[in-house]
PDB file of C-alpha atoms (C1' of nucleotides) in Angstrom:
ATOM      1  CA  VAL A   1     -25.572  42.330   5.450  1.00 66.00           C
ATOM      2  CA  THR A   2     -27.123  38.914   6.036  1.00 68.00           C
ATOM      3  CA  PRO A   3     -29.783  36.410   4.893  1.00 76.00           C
ATOM      4  CA  GLN A   4     -28.454  32.871   4.374  1.00 84.00           C
ATOM      5  CA  ARG A   5     -25.252  34.081   5.898  1.00 90.00           C
ATOM      6  CA  LEU A   6     -26.828  33.678   9.273  1.00 91.00           C
ATOM      7  CA  THR A   7     -27.754  30.126   8.460  1.00 91.00           C
ATOM      8  CA  VAL A   8     -24.247  29.198   7.413  1.00 94.00           C
ATOM      9  CA  TYR A   9     -22.673  30.958  10.334  1.00 94.00           C
ATOM     10  CA  ARG A  10     -24.974  29.278  12.810  1.00 92.00           C
ATOM     11  CA  ALA A  11     -24.359  25.900  11.272  1.00 93.00           C
ATOM     12  CA  LEU A  12     -20.641  26.410  11.647  1.00 93.00           C
ATOM     13  CA  ALA A  13     -20.866  27.859  15.136  1.00 91.00           C
ATOM     14  CA  GLY A  14     -22.905  24.916  16.288  1.00 89.00           C
ATOM     15  CA  ASP A  15     -20.583  22.340  14.854  1.00 89.00           C
ATOM     16  CA  PRO A  16     -17.497  21.339  16.862  1.00 88.00           C
ATOM     17  CA  THR A  17     -16.095  19.119  14.095  1.00 88.00           C
ATOM     18  CA  HIS A  18     -14.535  21.890  12.017  1.00 92.00           C
ATOM     19  CA  PRO A  19     -16.482  21.065   8.883  1.00 93.00           C
ATOM     20  CA  THR A  20     -15.445  21.627   5.293  1.00 93.00           C
ATOM     21  CA  ALA A  21     -17.409  24.003   3.077  1.00 94.00           C
ATOM     22  CA  ASP A  22     -18.976  21.002   1.459  1.00 93.00           C
ATOM     23  CA  THR A  23     -20.106  19.479   4.734  1.00 93.00           C
ATOM     24  CA  LEU A  24     -21.601  22.757   5.833  1.00 93.00           C
ATOM     25  CA  HIS A  25     -23.409  23.073   2.552  1.00 94.00           C
ATOM     26  CA  ALA A  26     -24.939  19.635   2.940  1.00 93.00           C
ATOM     27  CA  ARG A  27     -25.870  20.327   6.524  1.00 92.00           C
ATOM     28  CA  VAL A  28     -27.707  23.509   5.637  1.00 91.00           C
ATOM     29  CA  ARG A  29     -29.278  22.393   2.390  1.00 90.00           C
ATOM     30  CA  PRO A  30     -32.480  20.841   3.798  1.00 90.00           C
ATOM     31  CA  GLY A  31     -33.605  24.143   5.241  1.00 88.00           C
ATOM     32  CA  MET A  32     -32.446  26.130   2.231  1.00 89.00           C
ATOM     33  CA  PRO A  33     -32.302  23.997  -0.939  1.00 89.00           C
ATOM     34  CA  SER A  34     -31.308  26.776  -3.268  1.00 87.00           C
ATOM     35  CA  LEU A  35     -28.127  27.631  -1.376  1.00 91.00           C
ATOM     36  CA  SER A  36     -25.249  26.847  -3.672  1.00 92.00           C
ATOM     37  CA  LEU A  37     -21.866  25.583  -2.648  1.00 94.00           C
ATOM     38  CA  ALA A  38     -20.260  28.573  -4.328  1.00 94.00           C
ATOM     39  CA  THR A  39     -22.235  30.865  -2.075  1.00 94.00           C
ATOM     40  CA  VAL A  40     -21.178  28.909   0.976  1.00 95.00           C
ATOM     41  CA  TYR A  41     -17.595  29.456  -0.061  1.00 95.00           C
ATOM     42  CA  ARG A  42     -18.216  33.150  -0.576  1.00 94.00           C
ATOM     43  CA  ILE A  43     -19.913  33.452   2.772  1.00 94.00           C
ATOM     44  CA  LEU A  44     -17.108  31.658   4.543  1.00 94.00           C
ATOM     45  CA  GLU A  45     -14.599  33.855   2.807  1.00 92.00           C
ATOM     46  CA  SER A  46     -16.308  37.040   3.917  1.00 91.00           C
ATOM     47  CA  LEU A  47     -16.825  35.750   7.434  1.00 92.00           C
ATOM     48  CA  GLU A  48     -13.140  34.978   7.530  1.00 90.00           C
ATOM     49  CA  ARG A  49     -12.325  38.453   6.264  1.00 89.00           C
ATOM     50  CA  GLU A  50     -14.550  39.930   8.933  1.00 88.00           C
ATOM     51  CA  GLY A  51     -12.767  37.858  11.523  1.00 88.00           C
ATOM     52  CA  LEU A  52     -15.776  35.812  12.548  1.00 91.00           C
ATOM     53  CA  VAL A  53     -14.394  32.573  11.269  1.00 92.00           C
ATOM     54  CA  ARG A  54     -10.982  30.999  10.988  1.00 90.00           C
ATOM     55  CA  ARG A  55      -9.556  28.533   8.575  1.00 90.00           C
ATOM     56  CA  VAL A  56      -7.745  25.718  10.352  1.00 89.00           C
ATOM     57  CA  SER A  57      -4.565  24.266   8.963  1.00 80.00           C
ATOM     58  CA  THR A  58      -4.666  20.772   7.606  1.00 82.00           C
ATOM     59  CA  VAL A  59      -2.252  18.543   5.832  1.00 78.00           C
ATOM     60  CA  ASP A  60      -4.721  17.089   3.360  1.00 80.00           C
ATOM     61  CA  GLY A  61      -5.559  20.156   1.344  1.00 80.00           C
ATOM     62  CA  VAL A  62      -9.218  20.542   2.230  1.00 88.00           C
ATOM     63  CA  ALA A  63     -10.253  23.733   3.980  1.00 91.00           C
ATOM     64  CA  ARG A  64     -11.857  23.377   7.361  1.00 92.00           C
ATOM     65  CA  PHE A  65     -13.467  26.196   9.264  1.00 93.00           C
ATOM     66  CA  ASP A  66     -13.836  27.139  12.871  1.00 92.00           C
ATOM     67  CA  ALA A  67     -16.154  29.711  14.424  1.00 91.00           C
ATOM     68  CA  ASN A  68     -14.603  29.374  17.851  1.00 89.00           C
ATOM     69  CA  LEU A  69     -12.875  32.717  18.307  1.00 87.00           C
ATOM     70  CA  ALA A  70     -11.557  32.050  21.785  1.00 85.00           C
ATOM     71  CA  PRO A  71      -7.840  31.335  21.746  1.00 81.00           C
ATOM     72  CA  HIS A  72      -7.530  27.593  21.522  1.00 86.00           C
ATOM     73  CA  GLN A  73      -5.651  24.870  19.748  1.00 86.00           C
ATOM     74  CA  HIS A  74      -6.504  21.596  18.035  1.00 89.00           C
ATOM     75  CA  VAL A  75      -6.197  17.915  18.675  1.00 88.00           C
ATOM     76  CA  VAL A  76      -6.342  15.825  15.532  1.00 88.00           C
ATOM     77  CA  CYS A  77      -7.025  12.111  15.330  1.00 87.00           C
ATOM     78  CA  ARG A  78      -4.787  10.637  12.659  1.00 83.00           C
ATOM     79  CA  VAL A  79      -7.120   7.734  12.106  1.00 81.00           C
ATOM     80  CA  CYS A  80     -10.544   9.276  11.695  1.00 79.00           C
ATOM     81  CA  GLY A  81      -9.451  12.811  10.961  1.00 79.00           C
ATOM     82  CA  GLN A  82     -11.603  14.285  13.688  1.00 82.00           C
ATOM     83  CA  ILE A  83     -10.473  17.685  14.955  1.00 88.00           C
ATOM     84  CA  MET A  84     -11.250  18.746  18.508  1.00 88.00           C
ATOM     85  CA  ASP A  85     -10.626  21.964  20.376  1.00 88.00           C
ATOM     86  CA  ILE A  86      -8.527  22.270  23.488  1.00 85.00           C
ATOM     87  CA  GLU A  87      -7.805  25.268  25.607  1.00 79.00           C
ATOM     88  CA  VAL A  88      -4.165  26.123  25.465  1.00 68.00           C
ATOM     89  CA  LYS A  89      -4.495  29.794  26.227  1.00 58.00           C
ATOM     90  CA  THR A  90      -2.040  31.958  24.399  1.00 48.00           C
ATOM     91  CA  LEU A  91       1.470  32.513  23.275  1.00 45.00           C
ATOM     92  CA  ALA A  92       2.815  32.997  26.744  1.00 46.00           C
ATOM     93  CA  GLU A  93       1.908  29.481  27.718  1.00 50.00           C
ATOM     94  CA  VAL A  94       4.380  28.044  25.281  1.00 53.00           C
ATOM     95  CA  SER A  95       7.622  29.980  25.307  1.00 53.00           C
ATOM     96  CA  LEU A  96       6.835  31.802  22.102  1.00 55.00           C
ATOM     97  CA  PRO A  97       9.447  34.546  22.175  1.00 50.00           C
ATOM     98  CA  ARG A  98      12.189  31.996  21.809  1.00 61.00           C
ATOM     99  CA  VAL A  99      11.917  31.924  18.067  1.00 66.00           C
ATOM    100  CA  GLY A 100      15.473  31.624  16.924  1.00 72.00           C
ATOM    101  CA  ILE A 101      14.910  33.714  13.817  1.00 82.00           C
ATOM    102  CA  PRO A 102      16.359  37.206  14.093  1.00 83.00           C
ATOM    103  CA  GLY A 103      13.976  39.955  13.129  1.00 85.00           C
ATOM    104  CA  PHE A 104      10.931  37.712  13.103  1.00 87.00           C
ATOM    105  CA  VAL A 105       7.964  39.158  14.953  1.00 85.00           C
ATOM    106  CA  ALA A 106       5.850  36.330  16.341  1.00 84.00           C
ATOM    107  CA  GLU A 107       2.150  37.119  16.432  1.00 84.00           C
ATOM    108  CA  ALA A 108       0.244  33.916  16.878  1.00 82.00           C
ATOM    109  CA  LEU A 109       0.626  30.278  17.722  1.00 82.00           C
ATOM    110  CA  ASP A 110      -0.964  27.453  15.835  1.00 84.00           C
ATOM    111  CA  ILE A 111      -0.600  24.133  17.577  1.00 84.00           C
ATOM    112  CA  ARG A 112      -1.939  20.778  16.528  1.00 86.00           C
ATOM    113  CA  ILE A 113      -1.571  17.717  18.664  1.00 85.00           C
ATOM    114  CA  LEU A 114      -1.694  14.595  16.547  1.00 86.00           C
ATOM    115  CA  GLY A 115      -2.636  11.234  17.925  1.00 87.00           C
ATOM    116  CA  THR A 116      -5.404   8.702  18.159  1.00 88.00           C
ATOM    117  CA  CYS A 117      -8.780   9.443  19.666  1.00 87.00           C
ATOM    118  CA  ALA A 118     -10.559   7.190  22.112  1.00 87.00           C
ATOM    119  CA  SER A 119     -12.896   5.751  19.497  1.00 83.00           C
ATOM    120  CA  CYS A 120     -10.112   4.839  17.122  1.00 84.00           C
ATOM    121  CA  GLU A 121      -7.800   3.428  19.751  1.00 76.00           C
ATOM    122  CA  GLY A 122      -7.656  -0.376  19.666  1.00 69.00           C
ATOM    123  CA  GLY A 123      -7.209  -1.720  16.178  1.00 57.00           C
ATOM    124  CA  PRO A 124      -8.987  -1.057  12.901  1.00 51.00           C
ATOM    125  CA  SER A 125     -12.211  -2.805  13.913  1.00 47.00           C
ATOM    126  CA  SER A 126     -12.868  -0.642  16.918  1.00 43.00           C
ATOM    127  CA  PRO A 127     -16.085   0.946  18.101  1.00 40.00           C
ATOM    128  CA  ALA A 128     -16.655   4.302  16.479  1.00 39.00           C
ATOM    129  CA  ARG A 129     -15.083   4.067  13.041  1.00 38.00           C
ATOM    130  CA  ARG A 130     -15.566   7.586  11.758  1.00 36.00           C
ATOM    131  CA  SER A 131     -16.320   8.606   8.241  1.00 35.00           C
ATOM    132  CA  ARG A 132     -14.013  11.603   8.072  1.00 34.00           C
ATOM    133  CA  LYS A 133     -11.271  11.068   5.551  1.00 35.00           C
ATOM    134  CA  PRO A 134      -8.679   8.561   6.922  1.00 35.00           C
ATOM    135  CA  ARG A 135      -5.757  10.440   5.325  1.00 30.00           C
ATOM    136  CA  ARG A 136      -5.069  10.770   1.645  1.00 34.00           C
ATOM    137  CA  SER A 137      -7.859   9.260  -0.341  1.00 31.00           C
ATOM    138  CA  LYS A 138      -9.060  12.306  -2.181  1.00 32.00           C
TER     139      LYS A 138
ATOM    140  CA  VAL B   1      14.429   1.907  -6.573  1.00 69.00           C
ATOM    141  CA  THR B   2      15.813   5.249  -7.760  1.00 70.00           C
ATOM    142  CA  PRO B   3      16.760   7.349 -10.819  1.00 77.00           C
ATOM    143  CA  GLN B   4      15.128  10.815 -10.859  1.00 84.00           C
ATOM    144  CA  ARG B   5      14.014  10.129  -7.333  1.00 92.00           C
ATOM    145  CA  LEU B   6      17.458  11.071  -6.189  1.00 92.00           C
ATOM    146  CA  THR B   7      17.264  14.319  -8.054  1.00 93.00           C
ATOM    147  CA  VAL B   8      13.956  15.268  -6.526  1.00 94.00           C
ATOM    148  CA  TYR B   9      14.989  14.197  -3.085  1.00 95.00           C
ATOM    149  CA  ARG B  10      18.207  16.146  -3.256  1.00 94.00           C
ATOM    150  CA  ALA B  11      16.424  19.222  -4.519  1.00 94.00           C
ATOM    151  CA  LEU B  12      14.046  19.043  -1.591  1.00 94.00           C
ATOM    152  CA  ALA B  13      16.740  18.278   0.947  1.00 92.00           C
ATOM    153  CA  GLY B  14      18.765  21.230  -0.200  1.00 90.00           C
ATOM    154  CA  ASP B  15      15.877  23.650  -0.062  1.00 89.00           C
ATOM    155  CA  PRO B  16      14.963  25.191   3.295  1.00 89.00           C
ATOM    156  CA  THR B  17      11.868  26.939   1.914  1.00 88.00           C
ATOM    157  CA  HIS B  18       9.528  23.944   2.055  1.00 93.00           C
ATOM    158  CA  PRO B  19       8.701  24.025  -1.647  1.00 93.00           C
ATOM    159  CA  THR B  20       5.519  22.859  -3.313  1.00 93.00           C
ATOM    160  CA  ALA B  21       5.584  20.001  -5.796  1.00 94.00           C
ATOM    161  CA  ASP B  22       5.356  22.533  -8.557  1.00 94.00           C
ATOM    162  CA  THR B  23       8.294  24.570  -7.314  1.00 93.00           C
ATOM    163  CA  LEU B  24      10.397  21.461  -6.983  1.00 94.00           C
ATOM    164  CA  HIS B  25       9.471  20.409 -10.475  1.00 94.00           C
ATOM    165  CA  ALA B  26      10.542  23.759 -11.885  1.00 94.00           C
ATOM    166  CA  ARG B  27      13.746  23.688  -9.908  1.00 93.00           C
ATOM    167  CA  VAL B  28      14.734  20.284 -11.214  1.00 93.00           C
ATOM    168  CA  ARG B  29      13.535  20.640 -14.760  1.00 91.00           C
ATOM    169  CA  PRO B  30      16.655  22.208 -16.288  1.00 91.00           C
ATOM    170  CA  GLY B  31      18.749  19.179 -15.449  1.00 89.00           C
ATOM    171  CA  MET B  32      16.017  16.719 -16.381  1.00 91.00           C
ATOM    172  CA  PRO B  33      13.565  18.236 -18.888  1.00 90.00           C
ATOM    173  CA  SER B  34      11.455  15.126 -19.313  1.00 89.00           C
ATOM    174  CA  LEU B  35      10.563  14.865 -15.630  1.00 93.00           C
ATOM    175  CA  SER B  36       6.832  15.413 -15.399  1.00 93.00           C
ATOM    176  CA  LEU B  37       5.002  17.070 -12.570  1.00 95.00           C
ATOM    177  CA  ALA B  38       2.934  13.931 -12.100  1.00 95.00           C
ATOM    178  CA  THR B  39       6.098  11.992 -11.463  1.00 95.00           C
ATOM    179  CA  VAL B  40       7.276  14.555  -8.964  1.00 95.00           C
ATOM    180  CA  TYR B  41       4.022  14.059  -7.124  1.00 95.00           C
ATOM    181  CA  ARG B  42       4.436  10.305  -7.230  1.00 95.00           C
ATOM    182  CA  ILE B  43       7.988  10.518  -6.005  1.00 95.00           C
ATOM    183  CA  LEU B  44       7.040  12.797  -3.145  1.00 95.00           C
ATOM    184  CA  GLU B  45       4.223  10.473  -2.227  1.00 94.00           C
ATOM    185  CA  SER B  46       6.491   7.458  -2.050  1.00 93.00           C
ATOM    186  CA  LEU B  47       9.190   9.347  -0.200  1.00 93.00           C
ATOM    187  CA  GLU B  48       6.549  10.362   2.290  1.00 92.00           C
ATOM    188  CA  ARG B  49       5.371   6.777   2.612  1.00 91.00           C
ATOM    189  CA  GLU B  50       8.961   5.690   3.199  1.00 90.00           C
ATOM    190  CA  GLY B  51       9.302   8.333   5.871  1.00 90.00           C
ATOM    191  CA  LEU B  52      12.000  10.322   4.118  1.00 92.00           C
ATOM    192  CA  VAL B  53       9.841  13.339   3.591  1.00 93.00           C
ATOM    193  CA  ARG B  54       7.065  15.059   5.476  1.00 91.00           C
ATOM    194  CA  ARG B  55       4.163  17.120   4.325  1.00 91.00           C
ATOM    195  CA  VAL B  56       3.840  20.321   6.297  1.00 89.00           C
ATOM    196  CA  SER B  57       0.468  21.684   7.252  1.00 82.00           C
ATOM    197  CA  THR B  58      -0.684  24.844   5.561  1.00 84.00           C
ATOM    198  CA  VAL B  59      -3.808  26.877   5.617  1.00 80.00           C
ATOM    199  CA  ASP B  60      -3.903  27.652   1.920  1.00 81.00           C
ATOM    200  CA  GLY B  61      -4.465  24.208   0.501  1.00 81.00           C
ATOM    201  CA  VAL B  62      -1.185  23.749  -1.328  1.00 89.00           C
ATOM    202  CA  ALA B  63       1.053  20.898  -0.251  1.00 91.00           C
ATOM    203  CA  ARG B  64       4.508  21.774   0.925  1.00 93.00           C
ATOM    204  CA  PHE B  65       7.230  19.294   1.673  1.00 94.00           C
ATOM    205  CA  ASP B  66      10.067  19.009   4.100  1.00 93.00           C
ATOM    206  CA  ALA B  67      13.029  16.632   4.055  1.00 93.00           C
ATOM    207  CA  ASN B  68      14.248  17.710   7.468  1.00 91.00           C
ATOM    208  CA  LEU B  69      13.593  14.648   9.595  1.00 88.00           C
ATOM    209  CA  ALA B  70      14.959  16.062  12.825  1.00 86.00           C
ATOM    210  CA  PRO B  71      12.195  17.007  15.208  1.00 82.00           C
ATOM    211  CA  HIS B  72      11.489  20.657  14.590  1.00 87.00           C
ATOM    212  CA  GLN B  73       8.683  23.125  14.156  1.00 86.00           C
ATOM    213  CA  HIS B  74       7.877  25.931  11.752  1.00 89.00           C
ATOM    214  CA  VAL B  75       7.782  29.682  11.706  1.00 88.00           C
ATOM    215  CA  VAL B  76       5.561  31.126   9.020  1.00 88.00           C
ATOM    216  CA  CYS B  77       5.619  34.672   7.699  1.00 87.00           C
ATOM    217  CA  ARG B  78       2.062  35.794   7.101  1.00 83.00           C
ATOM    218  CA  VAL B  79       3.120  38.327   4.546  1.00 80.00           C
ATOM    219  CA  CYS B  80       5.414  36.480   2.198  1.00 79.00           C
ATOM    220  CA  GLY B  81       4.390  32.959   3.119  1.00 79.00           C
ATOM    221  CA  GLN B  82       7.938  31.886   3.802  1.00 82.00           C
ATOM    222  CA  ILE B  83       8.275  28.878   6.111  1.00 88.00           C
ATOM    223  CA  MET B  84      11.374  28.466   8.262  1.00 88.00           C
ATOM    224  CA  ASP B  85      12.488  25.705  10.609  1.00 88.00           C
ATOM    225  CA  ILE B  86      13.140  26.180  14.276  1.00 85.00           C
ATOM    226  CA  GLU B  87      14.335  23.704  16.824  1.00 79.00           C
ATOM    227  CA  VAL B  88      11.684  23.077  19.388  1.00 68.00           C
ATOM    228  CA  LYS B  89      12.781  19.621  20.422  1.00 58.00           C
ATOM    229  CA  THR B  90       9.959  17.295  21.269  1.00 48.00           C
ATOM    230  CA  LEU B  91       6.678  16.791  22.932  1.00 45.00           C
ATOM    231  CA  ALA B  92       8.093  17.132  26.398  1.00 46.00           C
ATOM    232  CA  GLU B  93       9.118  20.688  25.766  1.00 51.00           C
ATOM    233  CA  VAL B  94       5.538  21.800  25.472  1.00 53.00           C
ATOM    234  CA  SER B  95       3.399  20.151  28.088  1.00 53.00           C
ATOM    235  CA  LEU B  96       1.897  17.694  25.639  1.00 54.00           C
ATOM    236  CA  PRO B  97       0.265  15.227  28.025  1.00 50.00           C
ATOM    237  CA  ARG B  98      -2.159  17.869  29.180  1.00 60.00           C
ATOM    238  CA  VAL B  99      -4.563  17.224  26.359  1.00 66.00           C
ATOM    239  CA  GLY B 100      -7.933  17.567  27.985  1.00 72.00           C
ATOM    240  CA  ILE B 101      -9.540  14.917  25.831  1.00 82.00           C
ATOM    241  CA  PRO B 102     -10.125  11.658  27.688  1.00 84.00           C
ATOM    242  CA  GLY B 103      -8.875   8.595  25.884  1.00 85.00           C
ATOM    243  CA  PHE B 104      -6.879  10.560  23.358  1.00 87.00           C
ATOM    244  CA  VAL B 105      -3.370   9.255  22.849  1.00 85.00           C
ATOM    245  CA  ALA B 106      -1.105  12.115  21.838  1.00 84.00           C
ATOM    246  CA  GLU B 107       1.680  11.094  19.503  1.00 84.00           C
ATOM    247  CA  ALA B 108       3.113  14.159  17.900  1.00 82.00           C
ATOM    248  CA  LEU B 109       3.171  17.904  18.067  1.00 82.00           C
ATOM    249  CA  ASP B 110       2.788  20.198  15.117  1.00 85.00           C
ATOM    250  CA  ILE B 111       3.483  23.802  15.970  1.00 84.00           C
ATOM    251  CA  ARG B 112       3.478  26.788  13.685  1.00 87.00           C
ATOM    252  CA  ILE B 113       4.429  30.216  14.853  1.00 85.00           C
ATOM    253  CA  LEU B 114       2.817  32.866  12.700  1.00 86.00           C
ATOM    254  CA  GLY B 115       4.181  36.343  12.384  1.00 87.00           C
ATOM    255  CA  THR B 116       6.137  38.660  10.154  1.00 88.00           C
ATOM    256  CA  CYS B 117       9.658  37.970   9.025  1.00 86.00           C
ATOM    257  CA  ALA B 118      12.464  40.493   9.074  1.00 87.00           C
ATOM    258  CA  SER B 119      12.214  41.235   5.355  1.00 82.00           C
ATOM    259  CA  CYS B 120       8.500  41.888   5.464  1.00 84.00           C
ATOM    260  CA  GLU B 121       8.557  43.938   8.622  1.00 75.00           C
ATOM    261  CA  GLY B 122       8.068  47.644   7.942  1.00 68.00           C
ATOM    262  CA  GLY B 123       5.264  48.348   5.529  1.00 57.00           C
ATOM    263  CA  PRO B 124       4.354  46.908   2.136  1.00 50.00           C
ATOM    264  CA  SER B 125       7.194  48.612   0.294  1.00 46.00           C
ATOM    265  CA  SER B 126       9.924  47.066   2.375  1.00 42.00           C
ATOM    266  CA  PRO B 127      13.201  45.511   1.298  1.00 39.00           C
ATOM    267  CA  ALA B 128      12.767  41.857   0.411  1.00 38.00           C
ATOM    268  CA  ARG B 129       9.264  41.529  -0.968  1.00 38.00           C
ATOM    269  CA  ARG B 130       9.038  37.800  -1.528  1.00 35.00           C
ATOM    270  CA  SER B 131       7.321  36.050  -4.355  1.00 35.00           C
ATOM    271  CA  ARG B 132       5.726  33.312  -2.319  1.00 34.00           C
ATOM    272  CA  LYS B 133       1.972  33.564  -2.391  1.00 35.00           C
ATOM    273  CA  PRO B 134       0.805  36.510  -0.208  1.00 35.00           C
ATOM    274  CA  ARG B 135      -2.251  34.580   1.001  1.00 31.00           C
ATOM    275  CA  ARG B 136      -5.203  33.467  -1.074  1.00 35.00           C
ATOM    276  CA  SER B 137      -4.595  34.178  -4.692  1.00 33.00           C
ATOM    277  CA  LYS B 138      -4.826  30.698  -6.113  1.00 34.00           C
TER     278      LYS B 138
ATOM    279  C1'  DT C   1      12.412 -10.919 -17.194  1.00 54.90           C
ATOM    280  C1'  DT C   2       9.461  -8.456 -14.579  1.00 54.90           C
ATOM    281  C1'  DA C   3       7.632  -5.674 -11.269  1.00 54.90           C
ATOM    282  C1'  DA C   4       8.177  -0.926 -10.434  1.00 54.90           C
ATOM    283  C1'  DA C   5       8.887   3.768 -12.276  1.00 54.90           C
ATOM    284  C1'  DT C   6       8.015   7.297 -15.813  1.00 54.90           C
ATOM    285  C1'  DG C   7       5.458  10.271 -19.208  1.00 54.90           C
ATOM    286  C1'  DC C   8       1.748  12.198 -21.006  1.00 54.90           C
ATOM    287  C1'  DA C   9      -2.852  13.254 -21.192  1.00 54.90           C
ATOM    288  C1'  DA C  10      -7.145  12.977 -19.361  1.00 54.90           C
ATOM    289  C1'  DA C  11      -9.902  12.754 -14.962  1.00 54.90           C
ATOM    290  C1'  DT C  12     -10.986  14.512 -10.268  1.00 54.90           C
ATOM    291  C1'  DG C  13     -11.958  17.344  -6.466  1.00 54.90           C
ATOM    292  C1'  DA C  14     -11.786  21.550  -4.292  1.00 54.90           C
ATOM    293  C1'  DT C  15     -12.315  26.305  -4.769  1.00 54.90           C
ATOM    294  C1'  DT C  16     -13.069  30.487  -7.479  1.00 54.90           C
ATOM    295  C1'  DT C  17     -15.132  33.527 -10.917  1.00 54.90           C
ATOM    296  C1'  DG C  18     -18.129  35.686 -14.523  1.00 54.90           C
ATOM    297  C1'  DC C  19     -22.365  37.229 -15.116  1.00 54.90           C
ATOM    298  C1'  DT C  20     -27.159  37.733 -14.347  1.00 54.90           C
ATOM    299  C1'  DC C  21     -30.853  38.109 -11.191  1.00 54.90           C
ATOM    300  C1'  DT C  22     -32.621  39.393  -6.453  1.00 54.90           C
ATOM    301  C1'  DT C  23     -33.173  41.850  -2.645  1.00 54.90           C
ATOM    302  C1'  DG C  24     -32.328  44.353   1.621  1.00 54.90           C
ATOM    303  C1'  DG C  25     -31.715  49.023   3.002  1.00 54.90           C
TER     304       DG C  25
ATOM    305  C1'  DC D   1     -33.107  52.848  -6.766  1.00 54.90           C
ATOM    306  C1'  DC D   2     -28.635  50.490  -6.004  1.00 54.90           C
ATOM    307  C1'  DA D   3     -24.954  48.319  -4.325  1.00 54.90           C
ATOM    308  C1'  DA D   4     -24.242  43.894  -2.102  1.00 54.90           C
ATOM    309  C1'  DG D   5     -25.448  39.200  -2.050  1.00 54.90           C
ATOM    310  C1'  DA D   6     -27.055  34.831  -4.202  1.00 54.90           C
ATOM    311  C1'  DG D   7     -27.287  31.283  -8.084  1.00 54.90           C
ATOM    312  C1'  DC D   8     -25.635  28.652 -11.541  1.00 54.90           C
ATOM    313  C1'  DA D   9     -22.372  27.272 -14.776  1.00 54.90           C
ATOM    314  C1'  DA D  10     -17.991  27.532 -16.495  1.00 54.90           C
ATOM    315  C1'  DA D  11     -13.098  28.229 -15.308  1.00 54.90           C
ATOM    316  C1'  DT D  12      -8.882  27.329 -12.466  1.00 54.90           C
ATOM    317  C1'  DC D  13      -5.631  24.946  -9.630  1.00 54.90           C
ATOM    318  C1'  DA D  14      -3.636  21.399  -7.336  1.00 54.90           C
ATOM    319  C1'  DT D  15      -3.342  16.682  -7.354  1.00 54.90           C
ATOM    320  C1'  DT D  16      -4.311  12.018  -9.062  1.00 54.90           C
ATOM    321  C1'  DT D  17      -4.899   8.306 -12.414  1.00 54.90           C
ATOM    322  C1'  DG D  18      -5.081   5.263 -16.678  1.00 54.90           C
ATOM    323  C1'  DC D  19      -2.290   3.290 -19.715  1.00 54.90           C
ATOM    324  C1'  DA D  20       1.500   2.303 -22.720  1.00 54.90           C
ATOM    325  C1'  DT D  21       6.626   2.479 -22.448  1.00 54.90           C
ATOM    326  C1'  DT D  22      11.085   2.190 -20.163  1.00 54.90           C
ATOM    327  C1'  DT D  23      14.197   0.626 -16.867  1.00 54.90           C
ATOM    328  C1'  DA D  24      16.504  -0.858 -12.648  1.00 54.90           C
ATOM    329  C1'  DA D  25      17.222  -4.978 -10.084  1.00 54.90           C
TER     330       DA D  25
END
DNA sequence: TTAAATGCAAATGATTTGCTCTTGG
DNA sequence: CCAAGAGCAAATCATTTGCATTTAA
């Protein structure tokens, strides 16, 4: 089943910034003006259900999606909010089994490395000031 | 500066479940009926700004708070949504510096171990079926 | 007294849903 | 033809804000 689904999926797959539903919608609009935001949400939801897309955890309450299915983790810039992928293979790499909770069956690892990206390093008037939400301003 | 702030802070500090603002509000209401949810949000915001409280990352868009300032990470049950603390000291413990992004200055680690907790292990009709949101039902 | 904190209600923003209309199979 | 998908608008939820009132310092 797929018409504009392809469009949305491709847009997400070709975007390394882990866009929000809204961003994706805007990015796809020009080539498909009638596509509504609600539909984008529905498409993302089904893609997630089908396991083609993942929702990445954030601390600001806005959903961000990722079509990169290869096991990887994220690096987040606290200043510009940019999210980048890094290859930290799987559970084994970080002593997962050592969860001190009895009876808990660990299944997956979700790691986020917080810091400052190259562009944002060096004071507030640096080179690439990004537009992505600079924490809490909703 | 502090009247009902103490109440909210104490409620959070004495709750290992990483409650949402709403849960905290409900939990404190009986002893302070006039306390509004908006105020709880404002209190949590200031406590966060003062560094007494942290917001934990979630994938479902609802803010959860944590008053445990000691460096630690979280274990999340995918079934009942419960979030528990575990002691995974600091950055050093997980080869942090190996971020493959040039120019990125890593500052903190945010790890979440996803899995199934003891109570939820063993089919949907198991012992302790928790009330915490079983994923996406907002 | 006096800026900061609180209450309430209304405003926002993100996400979801109801319902109708299309359309791919 | 027919169920699944798309559109649009209205509904929900979580969170924030405006403003008048209260209060701790």
